[in-house]
Structures are given as C-alpha cells and as structure tokens.
CSV table of C-alpha atoms in Angstrom, one decimal:
chain,number,residue,atom,x,y,z
A,20,UNK,CA,52.1,29.8,31.0
A,21,UNK,CA,52.3,31.4,34.4
A,22,UNK,CA,48.7,30.7,35.1
A,23,UNK,CA,49.1,27.1,33.8
A,24,UNK,CA,52.1,26.4,36.0
A,25,UNK,CA,50.2,27.8,39.0
A,26,UNK,CA,47.2,25.6,38.3
A,27,UNK,CA,49.4,22.5,37.9
A,28,UNK,CA,51.1,23.3,41.2
A,29,UNK,CA,47.8,23.6,43.0
A,30,UNK,CA,46.7,20.3,41.5
A,31,UNK,CA,50.0,18.6,42.5
A,32,UNK,CA,49.7,19.9,46.1
A,33,UNK,CA,46.1,18.5,46.3
A,34,UNK,CA,47.1,15.2,44.9
A,35,UNK,CA,50.2,14.9,47.2
A,36,UNK,CA,48.1,15.6,50.3
A,37,UNK,CA,45.4,13.2,49.4
A,38,UNK,CA,47.9,10.5,48.4
A,39,UNK,CA,49.8,10.9,51.7
A,40,UNK,CA,46.5,10.5,53.7
A,41,UNK,CA,45.5,7.4,51.8
A,42,UNK,CA,48.9,5.8,51.9
A,43,UNK,CA,49.0,6.3,55.7
A,44,UNK,CA,45.6,4.8,56.1
A,45,UNK,CA,46.5,1.8,53.9
A,46,UNK,CA,49.7,1.3,55.8
A,47,UNK,CA,47.8,1.4,59.1
A,48,UNK,CA,45.3,-1.2,57.9
A,49,UNK,CA,48.0,-3.4,56.5
A,50,UNK,CA,50.0,-3.4,59.8
A,51,UNK,CA,46.9,-4.4,61.7
A,52,UNK,CA,46.2,-7.2,59.3
A,53,UNK,CA,49.8,-8.4,59.4
A,54,UNK,CA,49.7,-8.4,63.2
A,55,UNK,CA,46.6,-10.4,63.1
A,56,UNK,CA,48.1,-13.0,60.7
A,57,UNK,CA,51.6,-13.2,62.0
A,58,UNK,CA,51.7,-11.5,65.4
A,59,UNK,CA,50.9,-14.6,67.4
A,60,UNK,CA,54.1,-16.3,66.4
A,61,UNK,CA,57.7,-15.4,66.6
A,62,UNK,CA,57.7,-12.9,63.8
A,63,UNK,CA,59.4,-9.7,65.0
A,64,UNK,CA,57.6,-6.3,64.6
A,65,UNK,CA,60.3,-5.0,62.3
A,66,UNK,CA,59.5,-7.9,59.8
A,67,UNK,CA,55.7,-7.1,60.0
A,68,UNK,CA,56.4,-3.5,59.3
A,69,UNK,CA,58.6,-4.4,56.3
A,70,UNK,CA,56.0,-6.8,54.9
A,71,UNK,CA,53.3,-4.1,55.2
A,72,UNK,CA,55.5,-1.6,53.4
A,73,UNK,CA,56.1,-4.1,50.6
A,74,UNK,CA,52.4,-4.9,50.2
A,75,UNK,CA,50.8,-1.4,50.4
A,76,UNK,CA,52.3,0.0,47.1
A,77,UNK,CA,50.2,-2.5,45.1
A,78,UNK,CA,47.0,-1.4,46.7
A,79,UNK,CA,48.0,2.2,46.4
A,80,UNK,CA,48.8,1.8,42.7
A,81,UNK,CA,45.3,0.3,42.1
A,82,UNK,CA,43.5,3.3,43.6
A,83,UNK,CA,45.4,6.0,41.7
A,84,UNK,CA,42.4,6.9,39.5
A,85,UNK,CA,40.2,7.4,42.7
A,86,UNK,CA,42.9,9.6,44.2
A,87,UNK,CA,43.0,11.6,40.9
A,88,UNK,CA,39.3,12.4,41.0
A,89,UNK,CA,39.5,13.4,44.7
A,90,UNK,CA,42.5,15.6,44.0
A,91,UNK,CA,40.7,17.2,41.0
A,92,UNK,CA,37.6,17.9,43.2
A,93,UNK,CA,39.8,19.4,46.0
A,94,UNK,CA,41.7,21.5,43.4
A,95,UNK,CA,38.6,23.1,41.8
A,96,UNK,CA,36.8,23.6,45.1
A,97,UNK,CA,39.9,25.3,46.5
A,98,UNK,CA,39.9,27.7,43.5
A,99,UNK,CA,36.2,28.3,44.0
A,100,UNK,CA,36.4,29.0,47.7
A,101,UNK,CA,39.1,31.6,47.3
A,102,UNK,CA,37.3,33.2,44.3
A,103,UNK,CA,40.2,32.4,42.1
A,104,UNK,CA,37.9,30.5,39.8
A,105,UNK,CA,35.8,33.7,39.3
A,106,UNK,CA,38.8,35.8,38.6
A,107,UNK,CA,40.2,33.3,36.0
A,108,UNK,CA,36.8,33.1,34.3
A,109,UNK,CA,36.3,36.9,34.5
A,110,UNK,CA,39.7,37.4,32.8
A,111,UNK,CA,38.3,35.6,29.7
A,112,UNK,CA,39.9,32.2,30.3
A,113,UNK,CA,37.3,29.4,29.4
A,114,UNK,CA,37.0,26.3,31.6
A,115,UNK,CA,38.3,24.2,28.7
A,116,UNK,CA,41.4,26.4,28.3
A,117,UNK,CA,41.9,26.5,32.1
A,118,UNK,CA,42.0,22.7,32.3
A,119,UNK,CA,44.5,22.3,29.4
A,120,UNK,CA,47.7,22.4,31.5
A,121,UNK,CA,46.4,20.2,34.4
A,122,UNK,CA,45.1,17.7,31.8
A,123,UNK,CA,48.4,17.5,30.0
A,124,UNK,CA,50.3,17.3,33.4
A,125,UNK,CA,48.1,14.5,34.5
A,126,UNK,CA,48.7,12.6,31.3
A,127,UNK,CA,52.5,13.0,31.8
A,128,UNK,CA,52.4,12.1,35.4
A,129,UNK,CA,50.4,9.0,34.7
A,130,UNK,CA,52.9,7.9,32.0
A,131,UNK,CA,55.8,8.4,34.5
A,132,UNK,CA,53.9,6.3,37.1
A,133,UNK,CA,53.4,3.5,34.6
A,134,UNK,CA,57.1,3.7,33.4
A,135,UNK,CA,58.8,4.1,36.8
A,136,UNK,CA,56.5,3.3,39.7
A,137,UNK,CA,54.9,0.2,38.1
A,138,UNK,CA,58.2,-1.8,38.1
A,139,UNK,CA,58.8,-0.8,41.7
A,140,UNK,CA,55.3,-2.1,42.7
A,141,UNK,CA,55.9,-5.3,40.8
A,142,UNK,CA,59.3,-5.9,42.6
A,143,UNK,CA,57.7,-5.1,46.0
A,144,UNK,CA,54.9,-7.5,45.3
A,145,UNK,CA,57.3,-10.3,44.4
A,146,UNK,CA,59.4,-9.6,47.5
A,147,UNK,CA,56.3,-9.6,49.7
A,148,UNK,CA,55.0,-12.9,48.3
A,149,UNK,CA,58.5,-14.6,48.8
A,150,UNK,CA,59.0,-13.3,52.4
A,151,UNK,CA,55.4,-14.2,53.4
A,152,UNK,CA,55.7,-17.6,51.8
A,153,UNK,CA,58.9,-18.4,53.8
A,154,UNK,CA,57.3,-17.2,57.0
A,155,UNK,CA,54.1,-19.2,56.6
A,156,UNK,CA,55.3,-22.5,55.1
A,157,UNK,CA,59.1,-22.6,54.5
A,158,UNK,CA,59.1,-26.3,53.7
A,159,UNK,CA,56.2,-26.3,51.2
A,160,UNK,CA,56.8,-23.5,48.8
A,161,UNK,CA,55.4,-23.8,45.3
A,162,UNK,CA,56.7,-21.7,42.5
A,163,UNK,CA,55.7,-21.7,38.8
A,164,UNK,CA,57.4,-19.7,36.1
A,165,UNK,CA,58.0,-19.5,32.4
A,166,UNK,CA,61.3,-19.1,30.6
A,167,UNK,CA,61.6,-19.3,26.9
A,168,UNK,CA,59.4,-22.1,25.7
A,169,UNK,CA,59.6,-24.2,28.8
A,170,UNK,CA,57.5,-24.3,32.0
A,171,UNK,CA,59.3,-24.4,35.3
A,172,UNK,CA,57.5,-25.5,38.5
A,173,UNK,CA,58.6,-26.3,42.0
A,174,UNK,CA,56.8,-28.3,44.6
A,175,UNK,CA,57.9,-29.0,48.2
A,176,UNK,CA,57.3,-31.4,51.1
A,177,UNK,CA,58.9,-32.3,54.3
A,178,UNK,CA,61.6,-34.4,52.5
A,179,UNK,CA,62.8,-31.6,50.2
A,180,UNK,CA,62.1,-29.7,47.0
A,181,UNK,CA,61.4,-31.0,43.5
A,182,UNK,CA,62.1,-28.8,40.4
A,183,UNK,CA,60.0,-29.7,37.3
A,184,UNK,CA,60.7,-28.6,33.8
A,185,UNK,CA,58.2,-29.3,30.9
A,186,UNK,CA,59.0,-28.5,27.3
A,187,UNK,CA,55.4,-28.0,26.3
A,188,UNK,CA,51.9,-27.8,27.9
A,189,UNK,CA,48.6,-29.3,26.7
A,190,UNK,CA,45.6,-27.0,26.0
A,191,UNK,CA,44.0,-27.7,29.4
A,192,UNK,CA,47.1,-26.9,31.3
A,193,UNK,CA,47.3,-30.3,33.1
A,194,UNK,CA,49.2,-32.3,30.5
A,195,UNK,CA,53.0,-31.8,30.0
A,196,UNK,CA,55.4,-33.3,27.5
A,197,UNK,CA,59.1,-34.0,27.8
A,198,UNK,CA,59.1,-33.5,31.5
A,199,UNK,CA,62.1,-33.6,33.9
A,200,UNK,CA,61.8,-34.0,37.7
A,201,UNK,CA,64.8,-33.2,39.8
A,202,UNK,CA,64.6,-33.8,43.6
A,203,UNK,CA,66.9,-32.1,46.1
A,204,UNK,CA,67.6,-32.8,49.7
A,205,UNK,CA,65.9,-30.3,52.1
A,206,UNK,CA,68.9,-29.8,54.4
A,207,UNK,CA,71.9,-30.0,52.0
A,208,UNK,CA,70.3,-29.0,48.7
A,209,UNK,CA,72.1,-32.0,47.0
A,210,UNK,CA,70.3,-33.5,44.0
A,211,UNK,CA,68.9,-37.0,44.9
A,212,UNK,CA,66.7,-38.2,42.1
A,213,UNK,CA,66.2,-37.4,38.5
A,214,UNK,CA,63.2,-38.6,36.4
A,215,UNK,CA,62.5,-37.9,32.8
A,216,UNK,CA,59.2,-38.7,31.2
A,217,UNK,CA,57.7,-38.4,27.7
A,218,UNK,CA,54.4,-37.3,29.1
A,219,UNK,CA,53.1,-36.3,32.5
A,220,UNK,CA,49.5,-35.7,33.6
A,221,UNK,CA,48.6,-33.9,36.8
A,222,UNK,CA,45.7,-35.1,38.7
A,223,UNK,CA,44.7,-34.0,42.3
A,224,UNK,CA,47.6,-35.2,44.5
A,225,UNK,CA,49.4,-37.3,41.8
A,226,UNK,CA,51.7,-37.0,38.8
A,227,UNK,CA,50.9,-39.8,36.3
A,228,UNK,CA,54.1,-40.3,34.1
A,229,UNK,CA,54.4,-42.2,30.9
A,230,UNK,CA,57.6,-43.4,29.3
A,231,UNK,CA,59.6,-42.5,32.5
A,232,UNK,CA,63.2,-43.2,33.4
A,233,UNK,CA,64.6,-42.8,36.9
A,234,UNK,CA,68.1,-42.2,38.1
A,235,UNK,CA,69.3,-42.4,41.6
A,236,UNK,CA,72.0,-39.7,41.7
A,237,UNK,CA,73.4,-41.0,45.0
A,238,UNK,CA,74.5,-44.3,43.3
A,239,UNK,CA,78.1,-44.9,42.2
A,240,UNK,CA,76.9,-45.3,38.6
A,241,UNK,CA,73.4,-43.7,38.2
A,242,UNK,CA,73.1,-44.7,34.5
A,243,UNK,CA,73.9,-48.4,35.2
A,244,UNK,CA,71.4,-48.6,38.0
A,245,UNK,CA,68.7,-46.5,36.3
A,246,UNK,CA,65.2,-47.8,36.0
A,247,UNK,CA,62.6,-47.5,33.1
A,248,UNK,CA,58.9,-47.5,33.7
A,249,UNK,CA,56.0,-47.6,31.2
A,250,UNK,CA,53.9,-45.8,33.9
A,251,UNK,CA,54.9,-44.2,37.1
A,252,UNK,CA,53.0,-42.2,39.8
A,253,UNK,CA,54.5,-39.5,41.9
A,254,UNK,CA,52.9,-37.6,44.8
A,255,UNK,CA,52.3,-33.9,44.3
A,256,UNK,CA,50.7,-30.9,46.1
A,257,UNK,CA,50.3,-29.0,42.9
A,258,UNK,CA,46.8,-28.5,41.3
A,259,UNK,CA,45.7,-27.3,38.0
A,260,UNK,CA,44.0,-24.3,39.6
A,261,UNK,CA,47.2,-23.3,41.4
A,262,UNK,CA,49.2,-23.5,38.1
A,263,UNK,CA,46.6,-21.4,36.2
A,264,UNK,CA,46.5,-18.8,39.1
A,265,UNK,CA,50.2,-18.6,39.2
A,266,UNK,CA,50.4,-17.8,35.4
A,267,UNK,CA,47.5,-15.3,35.7
A,268,UNK,CA,49.2,-13.4,38.5
A,269,UNK,CA,50.1,-10.5,36.2
A,270,UNK,CA,50.6,-8.0,39.1
A,271,UNK,CA,54.0,-9.4,39.8
A,272,UNK,CA,55.3,-8.4,36.4
A,273,UNK,CA,56.3,-4.9,35.5
A,274,UNK,CA,54.9,-3.2,32.4
A,275,UNK,CA,58.4,-3.6,30.7
A,276,UNK,CA,58.4,-7.4,31.3
A,277,UNK,CA,54.8,-8.1,30.1
A,278,UNK,CA,55.4,-8.1,26.3
A,279,UNK,CA,58.2,-10.7,26.5
A,280,UNK,CA,56.2,-12.8,29.0
A,281,UNK,CA,53.1,-12.7,26.9
A,282,UNK,CA,55.2,-13.9,23.9
A,283,UNK,CA,56.6,-16.8,26.1
A,284,UNK,CA,53.1,-17.8,27.2
A,285,UNK,CA,51.9,-17.9,23.6
A,286,UNK,CA,54.9,-20.1,22.6
A,287,UNK,CA,54.1,-22.5,25.4
A,288,UNK,CA,50.5,-22.8,24.4
A,289,UNK,CA,49.1,-21.1,27.5
A,290,UNK,CA,46.5,-18.4,27.6
A,291,UNK,CA,48.0,-14.9,27.8
A,292,UNK,CA,44.7,-13.0,27.8
A,293,UNK,CA,44.9,-11.9,31.5
A,294,UNK,CA,48.4,-10.5,30.8
A,295,UNK,CA,47.3,-8.8,27.6
A,296,UNK,CA,44.5,-7.2,29.5
A,297,UNK,CA,46.9,-6.1,32.2
A,298,UNK,CA,49.4,-4.6,29.7
A,299,UNK,CA,46.7,-2.7,27.9
A,300,UNK,CA,45.3,-1.5,31.3
A,301,UNK,CA,48.7,-0.1,32.2
A,302,UNK,CA,48.9,1.7,28.9
A,303,UNK,CA,45.4,3.2,29.4
A,304,UNK,CA,46.1,4.3,33.0
A,305,UNK,CA,47.3,7.8,32.1
A,306,UNK,CA,44.2,8.4,30.0
A,307,UNK,CA,42.0,7.1,32.8
A,308,UNK,CA,43.6,9.4,35.3
A,309,UNK,CA,43.2,12.4,32.9
A,310,UNK,CA,39.5,11.4,32.5
A,311,UNK,CA,39.1,11.3,36.2
A,312,UNK,CA,40.6,14.8,36.4
A,313,UNK,CA,38.1,16.1,33.9
A,314,UNK,CA,35.1,14.5,35.6
A,315,UNK,CA,36.1,15.8,39.0
A,316,UNK,CA,36.6,19.3,37.7
A,317,UNK,CA,33.5,19.7,35.6
A,318,UNK,CA,31.2,18.5,38.4
A,319,UNK,CA,32.5,21.3,40.7
A,320,UNK,CA,32.8,24.3,38.3
A,321,UNK,CA,30.6,26.5,40.4
A,322,UNK,CA,31.3,29.1,43.1
A,323,UNK,CA,30.8,27.9,46.7
A,324,UNK,CA,28.3,30.7,47.3
A,325,UNK,CA,26.0,29.2,44.7
A,326,UNK,CA,25.4,26.4,47.3
A,327,UNK,CA,25.1,22.7,46.8
A,328,UNK,CA,28.7,22.0,47.6
A,329,UNK,CA,27.9,18.9,49.6
A,330,UNK,CA,25.8,17.5,46.8
A,331,UNK,CA,28.5,18.1,44.2
A,332,UNK,CA,31.1,16.4,46.5
A,333,UNK,CA,28.8,13.4,46.9
A,334,UNK,CA,28.2,13.3,43.1
A,335,UNK,CA,31.9,13.4,42.4
A,336,UNK,CA,32.7,10.6,44.8
A,337,UNK,CA,29.9,8.5,43.5
A,338,UNK,CA,31.0,9.2,39.9
A,339,UNK,CA,34.6,8.2,40.8
A,340,UNK,CA,33.6,4.9,42.3
A,341,UNK,CA,31.2,4.2,39.4
A,342,UNK,CA,33.9,4.8,36.8
A,343,UNK,CA,36.4,2.8,38.8
A,344,UNK,CA,34.0,-0.1,39.1
A,345,UNK,CA,33.1,0.1,35.4
A,346,UNK,CA,36.7,0.0,34.5
A,347,UNK,CA,37.4,-3.1,36.6
A,348,UNK,CA,34.2,-4.8,35.5
A,349,UNK,CA,35.0,-4.2,31.8
A,350,UNK,CA,38.6,-5.5,32.4
A,351,UNK,CA,37.3,-8.7,33.9
A,352,UNK,CA,34.9,-9.2,31.0
A,353,UNK,CA,37.9,-8.7,28.6
A,354,UNK,CA,40.1,-11.2,30.5
A,355,UNK,CA,37.3,-13.8,30.3
A,356,UNK,CA,36.8,-13.3,26.6
A,357,UNK,CA,33.3,-11.9,26.9
A,358,UNK,CA,34.2,-8.7,25.0
A,359,UNK,CA,37.2,-7.7,22.9
A,360,UNK,CA,40.2,-6.6,25.0
A,361,UNK,CA,40.6,-3.3,23.3
A,362,UNK,CA,37.0,-2.4,23.8
A,363,UNK,CA,37.1,-3.5,27.5
A,364,UNK,CA,40.2,-1.6,28.4
A,365,UNK,CA,39.9,1.6,26.4
A,366,UNK,CA,36.1,2.3,26.5
A,367,UNK,CA,35.9,3.5,30.2
A,368,UNK,CA,38.6,6.2,29.9
A,369,UNK,CA,37.5,7.4,26.4
A,370,UNK,CA,33.8,7.4,27.4
A,371,UNK,CA,34.6,9.3,30.7
A,372,UNK,CA,36.6,11.9,28.7
A,373,UNK,CA,33.7,12.4,26.3
A,374,UNK,CA,31.2,12.6,29.1
A,375,UNK,CA,33.2,15.2,30.9
A,376,UNK,CA,33.8,17.1,27.7
A,377,UNK,CA,30.0,17.1,26.9
A,378,UNK,CA,29.2,18.4,30.4
A,379,UNK,CA,31.9,21.1,30.1
A,380,UNK,CA,30.6,22.3,26.7
A,381,UNK,CA,27.1,22.4,28.1
A,382,UNK,CA,28.3,24.6,31.0
A,383,UNK,CA,30.3,26.8,28.7
A,384,UNK,CA,27.8,27.3,25.9
A,385,UNK,CA,24.5,26.3,27.5
C-alpha cells in the first residue's frame, strides 16, 4: 500500500503539472482570440478575461485523455530516470501489479471529473454563450429549449422579442402544431401581440401559419378585436439548421441533466441520438483515461540507459493522438447512425485497454 500511494502521488504530480501548463496555454490562446474578436469595440479587458475563463474549461475538459497519456509517460519516464523502476522490478513487483493502484486511481479520478467537473463546464459554457451573444447582437438573440413535451423558441429583431411555444414537432423539425407566438416590446418588455395557430411551418425567413387567431394586447378588449386567419405569414430569422444545431448542442448540458433532456426530446419527437452519444461518452471517459494511462505506461517501460527515449516519447504522443482521433471519429459515426452507439462509444477505450494489456503481457512474459 505504501508503494501504491507513492506511485499514485507521483502520477498526480505529473498530471497536475501538465494540466497547469496546458490550461495556461489554452487561456493565453483564448485571450488572444477574444481580443481579436472583441478588442476593437468598447468591451473592457476585464470582460474579455472573464469570457476567456468561461470558455477554456470546455476545451480543457475535451483534452483530458491526451493529458492523461502525457502524464502517464512523464510518470514512467521519471521512475526510469531515477532508477526507481529498476528497484521496483527488482523487488519482485511485476509491471501489471505496479500499475494496479495508478489504474484504479485514474478510474476514480475520471469518475469524479464526470460527476463534479462536467456540471461546472456545462454551466460555464452556457454563461459564455449568453454573455458573448449579448455583446455581439443584443437585439437579435435566438434561444431554443425544450421543457416537458413542448418546444420553446425565441427570435428577436429591432422591434422586440417573440417567444414561440409549440406543443409538438413534425419529423423534419420544421413543422409545429398548436403554436403560440407572444411578442414583447423591446424597451419595456410589455406583451404586445399574441397569436395562436393550429399549425406552423418554418421556411427560410417566414413562418407560415394555418388556422391562426391574433390578439392585440394593447386594445381595451383584445378578445372583441381579435382577428382570425385561415393562413398568416410572419417574418422570422430562425432556420431549420439553427433549430437542429441548438438541440444538438449537448455540451451545454451536464451529465446529470442529459437523461431527463433525452427523455424530453423523445417525447417531443426530436432526435436524441447526439445527446445519447454524449451521455455514453461521459460515462466512458473514466475508462478512456485509464486506457490512456496504460498505453502511456507500457510504451515507456524501459530504463533510460537502454536508449531510444526520444522514439518512445514520439510513439506515445502519436498513439495518444491516434486513440483520441479514433474515439472522436467513432463518436461522430455513432451520432450519425452509421454504427450502433454502444459500439462507437465503448470500443475505443476497451480496445485501448486490451492493446495495452497485450503489450504489457508480452513485455512481462516474452
């Protein structure tokens, strides 16, 4: 247990140093990008720094598997450089037994990241999108959400905001039934117009309503002065692509909110496949990090005096990027329905573990 704690501590120190370096680099790049996008206006530097700090955690969270394989490589090379690896092997501790505690610690650390850090990343991403949207186009914000079995949308223009609620959605995502439009004044936020329609169809730049009824809420008696239309057209800046992209933006939802949101998407008749892929990918993240640990360790289980350290480092980095690319590529195939979701999400970590285990057994037994 003493040796296991020592190895876990060495691995944790390696991961913390590498994570700090990469977080600082990402923060620097994000600040430069924000200055390029917003620095020419009236945005203060404090706001740019805050936006950068909100955006960096999402990128940092995505590259955690790469950080794990780099930390594993640094951890094993450090043991080899100080001859601790030789002493541990000479004491009769096999490589597989030596990696047991770091492997379990990586699994536990990955689970804690998914359970605790993931909701923070999702909250920061939502705050970043809201603040950036207000800075770039405060009068034309578009928001789309799902609550219960209803779809909520919001479109804006120079006159004000319009909130749209639809009870159900057609299969193509462009037709809506039992739709309510509620327009608000831009300055006062007072509701001005209410429109209810049996069916609404979204075409580029226009809502086509059928069976519509319009109330002017500024009138003394809105019901008496209401108007009914067999067909009515309303201008819109919404598009079908924007609606689908908004629903597919699973990165803004924490792992705790995804199951309920997936259920709501299914009830509304919308595709939940991207969110299902995201949820399974979050569950598989601890195993992917553990697989990266094993790959980074087995590729460097040689003493530095044996030579070839540079080649092993290059192979480890290339292996990390290859596994990271394979995982993302398989997830995209799963989201598009090309392969089953479970196969797309769980094959890369399981295959990586089996590959590392095979190499480890070959090194141990020949």
